[in-house]
Amino acid sequence: MPQMPRTPAGRGYLAIPGPSVMPEAVLSAMHRPAPNIYAGELPEMMPGIVADLKRVARTDGHVAIYIANGHGVWEAALSNVIAPGDTVLVPATGHFGHGWGGMARALGAEAEVIDFGKSSAMDVGRVAEALAADTARRIKAVLAVHVDTSSSALSDISALRAAMDEVGHPALLMADCIASLGCDVFEMDAWGVDVMVAGCQKGLMVPPGMGFVFFNDKAAARRAEMPRVSNYWDWTPRAQPDDFWQYWNGTAPTHHVYGLRAALDMIHGEGIEAVWARHERLARAIWAACDAWSTEGALRMNMAEPKHRSTAVTALRLDPPRATELREWTETHLGLTLGIGLGMAERTDPSWHGYFRLGHMGHVNGHMIMGLLGGIEAGMAALKIPYGAGALAAAAGIIGAVSP
Ligand SMILES: *Cc1c(COP(=O)(O)O)cnc(C)c1O
């Protein structure tokens, strides 16, 4: 099945920041009859899957798996360590930071938000000031989004940990790596992250439907002090099951388990460090193209500084309504679907049509990125959107310099 309904031939490319492109190996691993959930291969696969998930997250801690999307594991993580009346601190670098904070509020917590806006990096000094001011130690956790997929801002989680340690605040450090896991460099244990949430449908290349909460012993101790955690969200039996059903608190997402197994084989076959390096090389090619385009016309990357950009997603702007016109053109004429802008403007606001995003997470390689960039340039030329010259040559130079 082609991904794009409107192109009659060739492969489509869904270049949105999740769900990402699914590898054939993942799809074919899922194409099978219903497996037995009580004995045999499926239950036996689990210890290996758990170990390989932890290798992606770079942790020796624990992992609980949920049949859920990213919003589900936001709630799962909070439910285990944040009680009604607790306070969380949210240094927000885009739409998703506000979203996680809003979910904490809906669960009865106070969410204190430090808003860094829609195109700025997190200033960990300001987070440290807020923690230092909390002499009553009301703040139980800092909710940090590693890559905010709306702005494409990359936060320095290890610097955030250092800032928390400097003021000696005992709050848990919780990281949202839903967009970044398996794309941007992330080291859960080395960076001192206590709780990390991820989904399967972005860097992990599996269809949406599984989410992960990684946690360390400090977070497990906090869980033990909670007045009440629902059976379903409780991470303890999921992370230490006596029986296969306890991984899921019910029936397993049978086919997702096979898909995830195939995806983890691909990631560890390539090597997680090589996966990170590939994402970085491809992102640098995209940035070089954008730099060239932006020497004329209105196209701009949302994050000005390379060190504050994710290597999994790029948020861009054009004069409205050019971004929407470009997205529609590339989808209709090329089978190339670009991402909508998210959280930058209300959908009813005309400026909404000036934002778009590129997903370059997971199952992507050099020819796909050259196709993505060539498709954007073809669209801008066809639509007479002004742009600077030399973008594709700049990208080719980066992709070609490293590939054998
Ligand atoms: C995609 C995403 C989410 C939400 O995940 P869903 O699966 O859509 O619920 C949350 N945070 C970040 C950083 C994301 O990229």
Short mmCIF file of C-alpha atoms and ligand atoms in Angstrom, two decimals:
data_model
loop_
_atom_site.label_atom_id
_atom_site.label_comp_id
_atom_site.label_asym_id
_atom_site.label_seq_id
_atom_site.Cartn_x
_atom_site.Cartn_y
_atom_site.Cartn_z
CA MET A 1 0.00 0.00 0.00
CA PRO A 2 1.41 3.42 -0.91
CA GLN A 3 1.43 5.84 2.01
CA MET A 4 0.01 8.78 0.09
CA PRO A 5 -3.42 8.40 -1.42
CA ARG A 6 -2.95 11.04 -4.10
CA THR A 7 0.14 9.74 -5.88
CA PRO A 8 -0.45 6.91 -8.29
CA ALA A 9 3.07 5.51 -8.38
CA GLY A 10 6.26 5.33 -6.36
CA ARG A 11 6.66 5.47 -2.62
CA GLY A 12 5.25 8.28 -0.56
CA TYR A 13 7.28 9.90 2.17
CA LEU A 14 5.47 10.89 5.33
CA ALA A 15 8.01 13.48 6.52
CA ILE A 16 6.06 14.53 9.61
CA PRO A 17 7.46 14.31 13.14
CA GLY A 18 5.57 11.20 14.11
CA PRO A 19 4.23 8.76 13.32
CA SER A 20 7.45 8.18 11.41
CA VAL A 21 8.28 6.00 8.41
CA MET A 22 7.82 2.31 9.24
CA PRO A 23 10.52 -0.11 8.05
CA GLU A 24 9.45 -3.11 5.97
CA ALA A 25 11.13 -5.31 8.59
CA VAL A 26 8.78 -3.93 11.25
CA LEU A 27 5.69 -4.27 9.07
CA SER A 28 6.49 -7.80 7.98
CA ALA A 29 7.27 -8.87 11.55
CA MET A 30 3.76 -7.73 12.47
CA HIS A 31 2.10 -9.53 9.57
CA ARG A 32 1.28 -12.85 11.24
CA PRO A 33 -1.63 -14.74 12.73
CA ALA A 34 -2.65 -14.17 16.36
CA PRO A 35 0.04 -15.61 18.63
CA ASN A 36 -0.48 -17.49 21.88
CA ILE A 37 -0.27 -15.10 24.83
CA TYR A 38 0.07 -17.81 27.50
CA ALA A 39 3.20 -19.66 26.43
CA GLY A 40 5.88 -19.83 23.78
CA GLU A 41 7.65 -17.25 21.71
CA LEU A 42 5.77 -14.11 22.71
CA PRO A 43 6.23 -14.31 26.48
CA GLU A 44 9.76 -15.57 25.96
CA MET A 45 10.65 -12.49 23.90
CA MET A 46 10.03 -10.08 26.77
CA PRO A 47 13.27 -10.20 28.77
CA GLY A 48 15.23 -9.46 25.59
CA ILE A 49 12.92 -6.59 24.64
CA VAL A 50 13.21 -5.04 28.10
CA ALA A 51 17.02 -5.29 27.99
CA ASP A 52 17.18 -3.82 24.49
CA LEU A 53 14.83 -0.93 25.36
CA LYS A 54 17.11 -0.05 28.30
CA ARG A 55 20.10 -0.10 25.95
CA VAL A 56 18.39 2.49 23.75
CA ALA A 57 17.64 4.66 26.80
CA ARG A 58 21.14 4.05 28.22
CA THR A 59 19.89 2.97 31.61
CA ASP A 60 20.29 0.08 34.02
CA GLY A 61 17.04 1.16 35.72
CA HIS A 62 13.54 -0.15 35.15
CA VAL A 63 11.04 0.10 32.31
CA ALA A 64 7.26 -0.21 32.35
CA ILE A 65 5.47 -0.68 29.02
CA TYR A 66 1.94 0.59 28.35
CA ILE A 67 -0.55 0.19 25.52
CA ALA A 68 -0.65 3.96 25.08
CA ASN A 69 0.52 6.90 23.03
CA GLY A 70 2.71 9.68 24.39
CA HIS A 71 -0.13 11.31 26.29
CA GLY A 72 -0.76 7.97 27.97
CA VAL A 73 2.79 7.66 29.30
CA TRP A 74 2.74 11.30 30.43
CA GLU A 75 -0.16 10.29 32.65
CA ALA A 76 1.42 6.96 33.61
CA ALA A 77 4.65 8.63 34.75
CA LEU A 78 2.90 11.38 36.73
CA SER A 79 0.48 8.90 38.31
CA ASN A 80 3.35 7.00 39.93
CA VAL A 81 5.16 9.90 41.58
CA ILE A 82 2.89 12.98 41.75
CA ALA A 83 0.00 13.09 44.19
CA PRO A 84 -2.84 15.63 44.12
CA GLY A 85 -1.62 18.81 45.82
CA ASP A 86 2.04 18.25 44.82
CA THR A 87 3.80 20.88 42.73
CA VAL A 88 5.73 20.28 39.50
CA LEU A 89 8.03 22.75 37.75
CA VAL A 90 7.72 22.90 33.97
CA PRO A 91 10.45 24.66 31.96
CA ALA A 92 8.52 24.85 28.66
CA THR A 93 10.23 25.27 25.28
CA GLY A 94 7.10 24.70 23.20
CA HIS A 95 3.65 23.18 22.96
CA PHE A 96 4.49 19.82 24.55
CA GLY A 97 5.95 21.27 27.74
CA HIS A 98 2.67 23.11 28.31
CA GLY A 99 0.80 19.92 27.48
CA TRP A 100 2.60 17.81 30.10
CA GLY A 101 2.16 20.55 32.69
CA GLY A 102 -1.54 20.75 31.83
CA MET A 103 -1.87 17.03 32.37
CA ALA A 104 -0.23 17.35 35.81
CA ARG A 105 -2.84 20.03 36.66
CA ALA A 106 -5.66 17.79 35.49
CA LEU A 107 -4.38 15.14 37.92
CA GLY A 108 -4.66 17.61 40.79
CA ALA A 109 -1.09 18.93 40.95
CA GLU A 110 0.05 22.54 40.83
CA ALA A 111 2.13 23.19 37.71
CA GLU A 112 4.52 26.11 37.90
CA VAL A 113 5.50 26.92 34.31
CA ILE A 114 8.62 28.82 33.22
CA ASP A 115 7.76 29.74 29.66
CA PHE A 116 10.79 30.08 27.39
CA GLY A 117 8.58 30.91 24.43
CA LYS A 118 8.28 29.20 21.07
CA SER A 119 11.78 29.56 19.65
CA SER A 120 14.22 29.81 22.52
CA ALA A 121 16.30 27.26 24.36
CA MET A 122 15.76 26.39 28.01
CA ASP A 123 17.81 28.59 30.35
CA VAL A 124 18.74 26.17 33.12
CA GLY A 125 19.84 29.08 35.31
CA ARG A 126 16.23 30.22 35.54
CA VAL A 127 15.15 26.71 36.48
CA ALA A 128 17.80 26.67 39.21
CA GLU A 129 16.54 30.05 40.53
CA ALA A 130 12.99 28.72 40.78
CA LEU A 131 14.23 25.63 42.63
CA ALA A 132 16.41 27.69 44.97
CA ALA A 133 13.39 29.88 45.78
CA ASP A 134 11.42 26.76 46.73
CA THR A 135 12.79 26.59 50.29
CA ALA A 136 9.68 24.71 51.46
CA ARG A 137 10.52 21.98 48.91
CA ARG A 138 7.03 21.95 47.48
CA ILE A 139 8.32 21.08 44.00
CA LYS A 140 8.34 17.30 43.62
CA ALA A 141 9.48 17.05 40.00
CA VAL A 142 10.85 19.03 37.09
CA LEU A 143 9.08 18.07 33.85
CA ALA A 144 11.50 18.71 30.99
CA VAL A 145 10.85 17.97 27.34
CA HIS A 146 14.12 16.84 25.73
CA VAL A 147 12.99 17.72 22.21
CA ASP A 148 9.87 19.82 21.97
CA THR A 149 8.52 18.65 18.64
CA SER A 150 6.55 21.86 18.04
CA SER A 151 9.51 24.25 18.18
CA SER A 152 12.21 21.61 17.50
CA ALA A 153 14.06 22.97 20.54
CA LEU A 154 16.60 20.58 22.05
CA SER A 155 17.11 21.00 25.79
CA ASP A 156 20.39 20.27 27.57
CA ILE A 157 19.14 17.72 30.09
CA SER A 158 22.55 17.07 31.58
CA ALA A 159 23.01 20.83 32.26
CA LEU A 160 19.56 20.86 33.84
CA ARG A 161 20.60 18.03 36.16
CA ALA A 162 23.78 19.92 37.08
CA ALA A 163 21.73 23.05 37.86
CA MET A 164 19.36 21.03 40.07
CA ASP A 165 22.29 19.45 41.92
CA GLU A 166 23.95 22.81 42.41
CA VAL A 167 20.97 24.13 44.38
CA GLY A 168 20.63 20.77 46.13
CA HIS A 169 16.95 20.41 45.35
CA PRO A 170 15.53 16.87 45.78
CA ALA A 171 12.91 17.10 42.99
CA LEU A 172 12.82 14.26 40.49
CA LEU A 173 14.08 15.04 37.01
CA MET A 174 11.51 13.72 34.53
CA ALA A 175 12.26 13.87 30.79
CA ASP A 176 9.93 13.56 27.81
CA CYS A 177 11.94 11.79 25.09
CA ILE A 178 8.92 10.88 22.99
CA ALA A 179 10.39 12.63 19.93
CA SER A 180 14.07 12.19 20.68
CA LEU A 181 14.61 8.58 21.80
CA GLY A 182 16.54 6.72 19.12
CA CYS A 183 17.37 9.99 17.32
CA ASP A 184 19.07 12.62 19.49
CA VAL A 185 21.84 11.64 21.90
CA PHE A 186 20.29 10.76 25.26
CA GLU A 187 21.97 9.15 28.28
CA MET A 188 19.44 8.47 31.02
CA ASP A 189 21.82 7.28 33.75
CA ALA A 190 24.84 9.41 32.89
CA TRP A 191 22.67 12.53 32.81
CA GLY A 192 20.92 11.72 36.09
CA VAL A 193 17.38 11.46 34.73
CA ASP A 194 15.01 9.83 37.24
CA VAL A 195 12.00 9.21 34.98
CA MET A 196 11.87 9.19 31.18
CA VAL A 197 8.88 8.70 28.90
CA ALA A 198 8.93 7.62 25.25
CA GLY A 199 6.56 6.31 22.60
CA CYS A 200 7.09 3.68 19.93
CA GLN A 201 5.99 5.70 16.89
CA LYS A 202 8.82 8.18 16.40
CA GLY A 203 12.48 7.18 16.66
CA LEU A 204 11.47 3.60 17.46
CA MET A 205 9.72 3.22 14.06
CA VAL A 206 6.72 1.13 15.25
CA PRO A 207 3.08 2.08 14.52
CA PRO A 208 1.54 4.18 17.34
CA GLY A 209 0.23 2.18 20.28
CA MET A 210 3.00 1.50 22.79
CA GLY A 211 4.58 3.80 25.35
CA PHE A 212 7.44 3.38 27.81
CA VAL A 213 8.21 4.79 31.24
CA PHE A 214 11.80 4.31 32.35
CA PHE A 215 12.56 4.98 36.02
CA ASN A 216 15.40 4.62 38.51
CA ASP A 217 15.45 3.50 42.15
CA LYS A 218 15.00 7.06 43.44
CA ALA A 219 11.74 7.34 41.49
CA ALA A 220 10.72 3.85 42.66
CA ALA A 221 11.20 5.00 46.26
CA ARG A 222 8.94 8.00 45.58
CA ARG A 223 6.36 5.64 44.11
CA ALA A 224 6.45 3.58 47.31
CA GLU A 225 5.47 6.69 49.32
CA MET A 226 2.48 7.57 47.13
CA PRO A 227 -0.85 7.51 48.93
CA ARG A 228 -2.59 5.79 46.00
CA VAL A 229 -1.70 4.69 42.46
CA SER A 230 -4.28 3.05 40.22
CA ASN A 231 -3.76 -0.59 39.38
CA TYR A 232 -3.62 0.20 35.73
CA TRP A 233 -0.98 2.96 35.83
CA ASP A 234 1.13 1.35 38.57
CA TRP A 235 4.56 0.79 37.07
CA THR A 236 5.75 -1.73 39.71
CA PRO A 237 4.16 -4.98 38.44
CA ARG A 238 4.77 -3.94 34.83
CA ALA A 239 8.48 -3.52 35.51
CA GLN A 240 8.74 -6.64 37.71
CA PRO A 241 6.06 -9.00 36.41
CA ASP A 242 5.58 -12.49 37.78
CA ASP A 243 3.52 -13.38 34.74
CA PHE A 244 3.36 -12.21 31.12
CA TRP A 245 -0.04 -10.46 31.47
CA GLN A 246 1.37 -8.16 34.14
CA TYR A 247 3.62 -6.42 31.60
CA TRP A 248 0.39 -5.00 30.18
CA ASN A 249 -2.10 -5.30 33.01
CA GLY A 250 -4.15 -7.42 30.63
CA THR A 251 -3.90 -8.62 27.06
CA ALA A 252 -0.61 -7.85 25.32
CA PRO A 253 -0.42 -5.68 22.18
CA THR A 254 0.70 -8.86 20.47
CA HIS A 255 1.67 -7.53 17.05
CA HIS A 256 3.34 -4.43 18.41
CA VAL A 257 5.64 -6.68 20.42
CA TYR A 258 6.83 -8.31 17.19
CA GLY A 259 7.19 -4.93 15.49
CA LEU A 260 9.17 -3.56 18.39
CA ARG A 261 11.44 -6.63 18.38
CA ALA A 262 12.26 -5.98 14.72
CA ALA A 263 12.85 -2.27 15.34
CA LEU A 264 15.18 -2.93 18.27
CA ASP A 265 17.10 -5.41 16.11
CA MET A 266 17.55 -2.69 13.50
CA ILE A 267 18.68 -0.09 16.05
CA HIS A 268 21.16 -2.35 17.80
CA GLY A 269 22.29 -3.88 14.50
CA GLU A 270 23.30 -0.39 13.37
CA GLY A 271 24.45 0.57 16.87
CA ILE A 272 22.78 3.32 18.89
CA GLU A 273 25.78 5.62 18.51
CA ALA A 274 25.72 5.13 14.74
CA VAL A 275 21.97 5.84 14.80
CA TRP A 276 22.64 9.14 16.60
CA ALA A 277 25.45 10.00 14.16
CA ARG A 278 23.18 9.28 11.17
CA HIS A 279 20.48 11.56 12.54
CA GLU A 280 23.02 14.29 13.13
CA ARG A 281 24.51 14.03 9.63
CA LEU A 282 21.10 14.12 7.97
CA ALA A 283 19.97 17.01 10.18
CA ARG A 284 23.12 18.97 9.28
CA ALA A 285 22.30 18.48 5.61
CA ILE A 286 18.81 19.86 6.21
CA TRP A 287 20.15 22.84 8.16
CA ALA A 288 22.71 23.59 5.43
CA ALA A 289 19.94 23.58 2.83
CA CYS A 290 17.78 25.84 4.99
CA ASP A 291 20.70 28.23 5.53
CA ALA A 292 21.13 28.51 1.76
CA TRP A 293 17.41 28.98 1.09
CA SER A 294 17.14 31.64 3.76
CA THR A 295 19.72 33.93 2.13
CA GLU A 296 16.75 35.20 0.07
CA GLY A 297 13.03 35.16 0.78
CA ALA A 298 11.25 34.40 4.03
CA LEU A 299 12.13 30.78 4.89
CA ARG A 300 13.69 30.54 8.35
CA MET A 301 14.49 27.78 10.80
CA ASN A 302 12.66 28.26 14.08
CA MET A 303 15.71 27.55 16.24
CA ALA A 304 18.49 29.94 15.27
CA GLU A 305 21.37 28.16 17.04
CA PRO A 306 22.43 24.71 15.79
CA LYS A 307 23.23 23.50 19.32
CA HIS A 308 19.63 24.12 20.35
CA ARG A 309 18.16 22.15 17.43
CA SER A 310 16.92 18.59 17.51
CA THR A 311 18.32 16.20 14.92
CA ALA A 312 14.89 14.50 14.63
CA VAL A 313 12.60 17.37 13.63
CA THR A 314 12.99 20.84 12.12
CA ALA A 315 10.42 23.61 12.60
CA LEU A 316 10.35 26.22 9.84
CA ARG A 317 8.50 29.36 8.87
CA LEU A 318 7.56 31.09 5.63
CA ASP A 319 5.30 34.07 4.88
CA PRO A 320 1.71 32.88 5.45
CA PRO A 321 -0.02 31.23 3.66
CA ARG A 322 3.05 29.95 1.82
CA ALA A 323 3.80 27.10 4.25
CA THR A 324 0.35 25.60 3.77
CA GLU A 325 0.57 26.05 -0.02
CA LEU A 326 3.95 24.33 -0.04
CA ARG A 327 2.71 21.40 2.05
CA GLU A 328 -0.28 20.94 -0.20
CA TRP A 329 1.85 21.16 -3.34
CA THR A 330 4.44 18.60 -2.26
CA GLU A 331 1.77 16.17 -1.08
CA THR A 332 -0.33 16.45 -4.22
CA HIS A 333 2.47 16.49 -6.79
CA LEU A 334 5.22 14.48 -5.14
CA GLY A 335 3.69 12.19 -2.54
CA LEU A 336 5.78 14.07 0.04
CA THR A 337 3.84 14.99 3.19
CA LEU A 338 5.41 17.75 5.30
CA GLY A 339 4.35 18.39 8.89
CA ILE A 340 1.97 21.15 9.92
CA GLY A 341 3.15 23.83 12.33
CA LEU A 342 2.12 22.96 15.87
CA GLY A 343 1.53 25.31 18.76
CA MET A 344 2.92 28.34 16.93
CA ALA A 345 -0.45 29.97 16.16
CA GLU A 346 -4.13 29.19 16.54
CA ARG A 347 -5.50 27.22 13.63
CA THR A 348 -8.00 30.02 12.89
CA ASP A 349 -5.22 32.65 12.82
CA PRO A 350 -3.97 33.41 9.26
CA SER A 351 -0.38 33.21 10.54
CA TRP A 352 -0.97 29.46 11.17
CA HIS A 353 -0.33 29.02 7.44
CA GLY A 354 3.23 30.31 7.83
CA TYR A 355 4.56 27.36 9.85
CA PHE A 356 5.60 23.84 8.88
CA ARG A 357 7.86 21.08 10.15
CA LEU A 358 10.04 18.33 8.77
CA GLY A 359 10.22 14.96 10.48
CA HIS A 360 13.57 13.22 9.97
CA MET A 361 13.35 10.60 12.70
CA GLY A 362 13.92 6.88 12.63
CA HIS A 363 13.95 5.04 9.32
CA VAL A 364 15.56 7.75 7.17
CA ASN A 365 18.65 7.79 4.97
CA GLY A 366 20.52 10.10 2.65
CA HIS A 367 18.43 9.61 -0.46
CA MET A 368 15.21 10.26 1.48
CA ILE A 369 16.62 13.51 2.87
CA MET A 370 17.88 14.59 -0.57
CA GLY A 371 14.40 13.77 -1.90
CA LEU A 372 12.79 15.75 0.90
CA LEU A 373 14.96 18.79 0.22
CA GLY A 374 14.62 18.48 -3.55
CA GLY A 375 10.85 18.21 -3.15
CA ILE A 376 10.70 21.36 -1.04
CA GLU A 377 12.80 23.24 -3.56
CA ALA A 378 10.62 22.00 -6.44
CA GLY A 379 7.57 23.21 -4.56
CA MET A 380 9.04 26.62 -3.83
CA ALA A 381 10.06 27.00 -7.48
CA ALA A 382 6.62 25.93 -8.74
CA LEU A 383 4.84 28.26 -6.33
CA LYS A 384 7.29 31.14 -6.99
CA ILE A 385 8.25 31.31 -3.32
CA PRO A 386 11.57 33.21 -3.25
CA TYR A 387 14.59 31.29 -1.92
CA GLY A 388 18.38 31.48 -1.99
CA ALA A 389 20.47 29.26 -4.29
CA GLY A 390 22.78 26.38 -3.48
CA ALA A 391 20.68 24.46 -0.95
CA LEU A 392 20.83 21.05 -2.58
CA ALA A 393 24.55 21.29 -3.29
CA ALA A 394 25.17 22.25 0.34
CA ALA A 395 23.13 19.27 1.56
CA ALA A 396 24.76 16.89 -0.92
CA GLY A 397 28.16 18.00 0.27
CA ILE A 398 27.35 16.97 3.82
CA ILE A 399 25.65 13.71 2.97
CA GLY A 400 28.27 12.78 0.37
CA ALA A 401 31.26 13.68 2.54
CA VAL A 402 30.61 10.95 5.07
CA SER A 403 28.87 8.19 3.12
CA PRO A 404 31.21 5.68 1.50
C1 LIG B 1 4.53 13.24 19.91
C2 LIG B 1 4.89 13.85 21.22
C3 LIG B 1 4.04 13.79 22.34
C4 LIG B 1 2.66 13.21 22.27
O1 LIG B 1 2.65 11.90 21.87
P1 LIG B 1 1.29 11.23 21.36
O2 LIG B 1 1.70 9.87 20.99
O3 LIG B 1 0.83 12.06 20.21
O4 LIG B 1 0.33 11.27 22.48
C5 LIG B 1 4.48 14.32 23.53
N1 LIG B 1 5.69 14.88 23.64
C6 LIG B 1 6.52 14.98 22.59
C7 LIG B 1 7.85 15.63 22.76
C8 LIG B 1 6.14 14.47 21.35
O5 LIG B 1 6.96 14.58 20.30
#
